[in-house]
XYZ file of C-alpha atoms in Angstrom:
428
model
C -112.649 55.260 -69.799
C -113.628 58.875 -70.381
C -112.499 60.289 -73.697
C -110.231 62.854 -72.045
C -108.455 60.101 -70.124
C -107.205 58.391 -73.293
C -105.612 61.642 -74.458
C -103.904 62.040 -71.093
C -102.623 58.499 -71.440
C -101.315 59.149 -74.956
C -99.524 62.247 -73.681
C -98.089 60.342 -70.740
C -96.695 57.616 -72.984
C -95.284 60.295 -75.322
C -93.475 61.866 -72.391
C -92.028 58.501 -71.432
C -90.648 57.896 -74.937
C -89.467 61.490 -75.521
C -85.828 60.918 -74.548
C -85.613 57.881 -76.808
C -87.087 59.884 -79.702
C -84.305 62.427 -79.238
C -81.701 59.643 -79.263
C -83.172 58.184 -82.450
C -83.233 61.582 -84.077
C -79.598 62.298 -83.185
C -78.471 58.912 -84.455
C -80.326 59.418 -87.724
C -78.959 62.943 -88.041
C -75.422 61.676 -87.620
C -75.920 58.831 -90.126
C -77.972 60.262 -93.027
C -78.562 58.420 -96.300
C -79.570 59.783 -99.695
C -82.716 58.900 -101.635
C -83.002 55.198 -102.520
C -79.940 54.477 -100.364
C -81.628 54.476 -96.914
C -80.584 50.913 -95.997
C -79.326 51.513 -92.452
C -82.143 53.935 -91.685
C -84.672 51.309 -92.764
C -82.937 48.635 -90.688
C -83.229 50.789 -87.560
C -86.927 51.427 -88.204
C -87.739 47.798 -88.939
C -85.944 46.591 -85.828
C -87.981 48.968 -83.678
C -91.305 48.076 -85.306
C -90.639 44.363 -84.866
C -89.794 44.913 -81.198
C -93.335 46.232 -80.712
C -94.813 43.003 -82.116
C -96.935 44.756 -84.692
C -99.335 42.671 -86.744
C -97.143 43.134 -89.823
C -93.865 44.817 -90.740
C -93.523 45.067 -94.518
C -90.028 45.964 -95.736
C -88.132 46.595 -98.988
C -91.016 48.552 -100.532
C -89.984 50.878 -103.378
C -86.411 50.338 -102.289
C -86.130 50.819 -98.547
C -89.707 51.734 -97.654
C -91.439 50.185 -94.662
C -95.088 49.841 -93.663
C -95.985 48.710 -90.167
C -99.535 47.479 -89.507
C -101.057 47.982 -86.054
C -104.547 46.528 -85.765
C -106.547 47.806 -82.833
C -108.379 45.527 -80.453
C -111.682 47.436 -80.506
C -114.266 47.235 -83.304
C -113.803 49.866 -86.024
C -113.469 50.224 -89.775
C -111.280 53.310 -90.130
C -107.663 52.983 -91.234
C -105.168 55.836 -90.878
C -101.792 55.991 -92.626
C -99.226 58.016 -90.689
C -96.347 58.930 -92.968
C -92.737 59.984 -92.413
C -90.052 60.451 -95.070
C -86.639 58.980 -94.282
C -84.104 60.238 -96.857
C -81.461 62.950 -96.527
C -79.959 65.557 -98.865
C -76.643 66.107 -100.690
C -75.935 69.138 -98.479
C -73.110 69.765 -95.983
C -74.077 69.883 -92.306
C -73.281 73.283 -90.776
C -75.980 73.335 -88.099
C -73.392 73.444 -85.323
C -74.472 70.517 -83.132
C -72.167 67.894 -81.680
C -74.091 65.183 -83.547
C -73.621 66.867 -86.934
C -73.179 64.662 -89.970
C -69.781 64.111 -91.546
C -71.118 61.549 -93.999
C -70.048 61.558 -97.637
C -71.610 59.366 -100.325
C -68.849 58.659 -102.812
C -70.922 56.435 -105.088
C -74.165 58.366 -105.560
C -74.830 59.413 -109.178
C -73.204 62.790 -109.779
C -71.263 62.597 -106.519
C -69.374 62.410 -104.285
C -71.740 64.368 -102.039
C -71.720 65.439 -98.412
C -74.931 64.136 -96.839
C -77.111 65.676 -94.134
C -80.663 65.852 -92.846
C -80.969 69.498 -93.846
C -84.721 69.065 -94.379
C -85.612 67.494 -91.047
C -86.524 63.992 -92.182
C -84.541 62.647 -89.233
C -87.110 64.376 -87.026
C -90.027 62.979 -89.031
C -88.696 59.438 -88.761
C -87.923 59.612 -85.053
C -91.301 61.168 -84.218
C -93.214 58.464 -86.077
C -91.114 55.766 -84.390
C -92.135 57.349 -81.099
C -95.784 57.579 -82.116
C -96.043 53.884 -82.945
C -94.552 53.121 -79.523
C -97.298 55.205 -77.933
C -100.109 53.737 -80.009
C -98.906 50.175 -79.432
C -99.388 50.672 -75.699
C -103.112 51.409 -76.180
C -103.678 49.027 -79.087
C -106.502 47.131 -77.371
C -108.540 50.342 -77.273
C -107.902 51.412 -80.861
C -111.065 50.932 -82.952
C -109.420 50.405 -86.305
C -106.006 50.074 -87.931
C -102.915 52.286 -88.028
C -100.452 52.042 -90.919
C -96.978 53.372 -90.153
C -95.569 54.476 -93.511
C -91.836 55.177 -93.635
C -91.257 56.459 -97.157
C -87.925 56.576 -99.013
C -86.848 59.030 -101.715
C -89.137 61.951 -100.907
C -86.420 64.259 -102.220
C -86.562 62.393 -105.521
C -84.633 59.299 -106.611
C -81.830 59.467 -109.167
C -83.427 60.160 -112.545
C -82.767 56.665 -113.870
C -84.407 55.014 -110.835
C -87.955 54.754 -109.518
C -88.879 55.542 -105.952
C -90.882 57.609 -103.509
C -94.574 57.700 -102.690
C -95.758 56.943 -106.217
C -93.685 53.787 -106.365
C -94.930 52.670 -102.943
C -98.485 52.969 -104.250
C -97.566 51.189 -107.480
C -96.293 48.264 -105.411
C -99.548 48.119 -103.438
C -97.940 49.053 -100.144
C -101.118 50.579 -98.710
C -103.682 48.465 -100.545
C -104.613 46.116 -97.693
C -106.118 47.566 -95.640
C -106.682 50.730 -97.645
C -106.493 53.936 -95.572
C -109.508 56.111 -94.917
C -107.100 58.970 -94.146
C -103.427 59.788 -94.754
C -101.648 62.164 -92.389
C -98.235 63.664 -91.906
C -96.413 66.881 -91.163
C -93.153 68.633 -91.983
C -90.828 70.473 -89.615
C -90.280 74.122 -90.543
C -88.602 77.322 -89.285
C -91.716 78.375 -87.378
C -91.959 78.939 -83.621
C -91.345 75.786 -81.636
C -94.474 73.717 -81.177
C -96.639 75.712 -83.592
C -98.816 73.761 -86.009
C -99.245 75.499 -89.364
C -101.953 74.645 -91.863
C -103.374 75.923 -95.113
C -106.788 75.364 -96.616
C -106.019 74.568 -100.244
C -102.466 73.890 -101.356
C -100.159 73.371 -98.392
C -97.323 72.744 -100.868
C -97.037 73.425 -104.598
C -96.744 71.219 -107.669
C -93.242 70.293 -108.802
C -91.409 68.964 -111.821
C -87.743 68.139 -112.336
C -86.375 69.555 -115.588
C -83.326 68.451 -117.582
C -82.155 70.728 -120.421
C -79.418 69.288 -122.627
C -77.733 71.793 -124.951
C -75.583 70.244 -127.660
C -72.930 71.953 -129.751
C -69.761 70.684 -131.423
C -66.650 69.967 -129.401
C -63.514 71.870 -130.342
C -60.230 73.160 -128.906
C -60.621 76.203 -126.700
C -58.250 78.197 -128.909
C -60.450 77.828 -132.014
C -64.088 78.325 -130.934
C -65.122 79.313 -134.481
C -64.324 75.816 -135.662
C -66.951 74.253 -133.411
C -70.210 75.210 -131.711
C -69.919 76.354 -128.120
C -72.970 75.278 -126.078
C -71.954 77.407 -123.080
C -73.201 80.802 -124.366
C -76.498 79.142 -125.272
C -76.741 77.782 -121.741
C -76.136 81.260 -120.349
C -78.825 82.718 -122.580
C -81.298 80.045 -121.476
C -80.556 80.889 -117.850
C -81.185 84.552 -118.552
C -84.389 83.797 -120.410
C -85.726 81.666 -117.579
C -85.771 84.787 -115.445
C -88.453 86.228 -117.722
C -90.782 83.214 -117.859
C -92.852 84.578 -114.985
C -94.050 87.338 -117.333
C -95.679 84.749 -119.582
C -98.098 83.381 -116.960
C -100.598 85.073 -114.678
C -98.967 87.301 -112.085
C -101.612 86.101 -109.623
C -100.453 82.459 -109.808
C -96.910 82.167 -108.424
C -94.446 80.010 -110.362
C -90.718 79.620 -110.201
C -88.135 77.902 -112.402
C -84.795 77.345 -110.694
C -81.652 75.787 -112.142
C -79.694 74.189 -109.320
C -76.992 72.254 -111.176
C -75.011 72.724 -114.396
C -73.047 69.828 -115.921
C -70.315 70.386 -118.488
C -68.192 67.727 -120.143
C -65.505 70.164 -121.267
C -62.164 71.153 -119.778
C -60.419 74.495 -119.298
C -59.012 74.251 -122.815
C -61.788 72.212 -124.421
C -65.165 73.524 -125.556
C -67.346 70.558 -124.696
C -70.039 68.918 -126.761
C -72.868 69.346 -124.257
C -74.007 71.378 -121.275
C -76.818 70.015 -119.118
C -78.970 72.185 -116.882
C -80.840 70.511 -114.023
C -83.609 72.365 -112.263
C -87.096 72.429 -110.872
C -90.405 74.025 -111.830
C -92.805 74.935 -109.019
C -96.396 76.086 -109.451
C -98.833 77.263 -106.820
C -101.679 76.329 -109.155
C -101.174 72.801 -110.394
C -102.952 73.374 -113.699
C -100.262 75.919 -114.650
C -97.560 73.235 -114.788
C -98.202 72.135 -118.380
C -98.097 75.715 -119.663
C -94.839 76.509 -117.844
C -93.261 73.289 -119.107
C -94.278 74.122 -122.673
C -92.897 77.662 -122.485
C -89.634 76.499 -120.929
C -89.218 73.932 -123.690
C -89.841 76.572 -126.359
C -87.389 78.960 -124.701
C -84.601 76.385 -124.511
C -85.026 75.039 -128.026
C -85.222 78.419 -129.753
C -82.483 80.011 -127.664
C -80.089 77.176 -128.460
C -80.965 77.485 -132.138
C -79.991 81.160 -132.064
C -76.474 80.028 -131.106
C -76.433 77.313 -133.790
C -76.786 74.664 -131.081
C -79.678 72.357 -130.252
C -81.557 71.718 -127.011
C -83.731 68.908 -125.703
C -85.901 69.335 -122.620
C -87.082 66.469 -120.411
C -89.709 67.019 -117.718
C -89.325 64.338 -115.061
C -90.680 63.306 -111.671
C -93.894 65.349 -111.704
C -95.262 65.681 -108.179
C -98.806 66.968 -107.590
C -99.556 69.728 -105.120
C -100.353 68.853 -101.507
C -103.990 69.914 -101.233
C -105.730 70.221 -97.871
C -109.480 70.214 -98.408
C -111.416 72.563 -96.127
C -113.579 69.731 -94.819
C -110.502 67.888 -93.574
C -108.966 71.002 -92.005
C -112.210 71.848 -90.220
C -112.420 68.320 -88.848
C -108.798 68.365 -87.631
C -108.567 71.800 -85.988
C -109.969 70.642 -82.616
C -107.336 67.895 -82.517
C -104.529 70.273 -83.454
C -105.635 72.774 -80.819
C -105.766 70.087 -78.126
C -102.195 69.046 -78.971
C -100.539 72.450 -79.392
C -102.912 74.912 -77.741
C -105.385 77.095 -79.611
C -102.960 80.027 -79.849
C -100.311 77.820 -81.496
C -102.412 76.547 -84.387
C -102.084 79.106 -87.162
C -102.559 79.496 -90.912
C -99.122 79.199 -92.498
C -97.675 81.384 -95.231
C -97.772 80.162 -98.856
C -94.853 78.119 -100.142
C -93.705 76.629 -103.430
C -92.053 73.783 -101.602
C -93.256 70.333 -102.622
C -93.782 66.976 -100.971
C -94.849 63.751 -102.639
C -97.058 62.885 -99.665
C -99.585 64.399 -102.083
C -99.704 60.990 -103.773
C -101.124 59.454 -100.591
C -103.516 62.308 -99.839
C -104.824 62.385 -103.415
C -105.518 58.653 -103.242
C -106.978 58.370 -99.756
C -107.867 61.848 -98.491
C -106.357 63.436 -95.411
C -104.026 66.239 -94.380
C -100.436 67.403 -94.358
C -99.415 70.263 -92.063
C -96.266 71.755 -90.540
C -94.630 71.765 -87.110
C -92.398 74.631 -86.017
C -89.027 73.611 -84.554
C -86.899 76.773 -84.443
C -86.211 79.816 -82.264
C -88.814 82.001 -83.930
C -91.880 84.118 -83.318
C -94.570 85.447 -85.621
C -94.797 89.099 -86.587
C -98.041 91.020 -87.063
C -98.422 89.561 -90.575
C -97.943 85.967 -89.446
C -94.404 85.790 -90.841
C -91.806 83.909 -88.797
C -88.940 86.050 -87.537
C -85.941 85.150 -85.398
C -86.427 85.288 -81.632
C -83.995 87.600 -79.824
C -81.077 85.660 -78.436
C -82.005 82.475 -80.315
C -80.275 80.507 -83.044
C -81.960 82.468 -85.808
C -83.938 81.112 -88.742
C -82.508 78.599 -91.186
C -84.825 77.337 -93.893
C -85.086 73.735 -95.063
C -82.327 72.637 -97.478
C -79.957 75.232 -95.992
C -76.751 73.715 -94.520
C -77.538 75.585 -91.268
C -81.055 74.133 -90.893
C -81.666 72.968 -87.328
C -84.496 71.539 -85.218
C -85.181 71.786 -81.500
C -85.049 68.372 -79.818
C -87.540 69.333 -77.104
C -90.240 69.932 -79.732
C -90.137 66.347 -81.016
C -92.511 65.121 -78.323
C -95.156 67.479 -79.718
C -94.863 65.661 -83.030
C -95.246 62.296 -81.313
C -98.408 63.542 -79.605
C -99.718 65.018 -82.866
C -99.454 61.684 -84.678
C -101.043 59.804 -81.776
C -103.959 62.208 -81.250
C -104.761 62.457 -84.962
C -104.662 58.673 -85.289
C -106.965 58.077 -82.346
C -109.412 60.802 -83.339
C -109.706 59.460 -86.872
C -110.198 55.882 -85.706
C -113.075 56.886 -83.389
C -114.616 58.997 -86.150
C -114.036 62.380 -84.499
C -111.589 63.514 -87.189
C -113.423 62.826 -90.412
C -115.065 65.109 -92.978
C -118.235 63.042 -92.738
């Protein structure tokens, strides 16, 4: 068979499965589950993988993670890990579709929370389910092995639990056979069907931060008889806004506090206030310095209010780094899938993704796939297309994805997998 014929066959099979991919995606969107709670999502995935009679279907990894093993029938040593994340977010669903989520998790730590796929992981999961269907139909001509990695807790497990990519690796999920490449992609508010890539850091480094400010509880009518931690918390929040001045202006960082916990009442000055947030660094080596300066800020600011502060830095996630040699090797594949004019350098972001754990260990790439009514301006920035649904960024309650673009993601997984197995997509 000529090499071009196999790509036509992959595309044909992707077209045949496209409607089912949309159905999977809509079901997952309507039934989202938070990190480390993805039981029904995992059951759906496992059932599908078993129906394809893969060589192995490994379940219950790092919670609800799954790895399917598809061994090709042709000689070959390469092993590619295709990865999709499966968890949802504690965000209401306002995207306006008839399959919107109305789920609420009443038992999740810190909840109850509305739950939705406001980051597009429903798309990732459905596209990889479609891709394994495609690859299984040509398995006898695959010269190597494909690992289908469905990862839980990409958004981060509860702080007193383990989970995510690091835990999958710790449990040896990808140890046998070990990948020679890891690959995945994330849906974004870029033009539909566009593949975005960056040479260097595709996503930034991340750390979860917990700042606990402790005072002395007292009645709200007599604040002088206790120590109010709330003004100290406000001063820490204000001070965080100046941390950027303490690191190089040429290396973007951000410290964001997304949640404040108080154990007081309207007439009680509580004992503690806890700030939960995230540190993001474009340059991974800056993380330690930003963590140190944030700790100093919190401790000394609290002391100025006669309170105390402790700072915990949790769930460090390394940056997603795309080496130039891998990008150069993959561009022909990307251009075949999307068209040369739809493969573009993407704008910088301080978003994070723990797929970096896989890429750091095995090499490979992580890119983006546009799924919204957008176009690019003269500077390569996405802007809303006239008459479309507008732009809604990931983690926004209005985030949406175009169903018709999902087949492009199925094709992208399948083409990358085949090209790596035959040695065409490899930095060597």
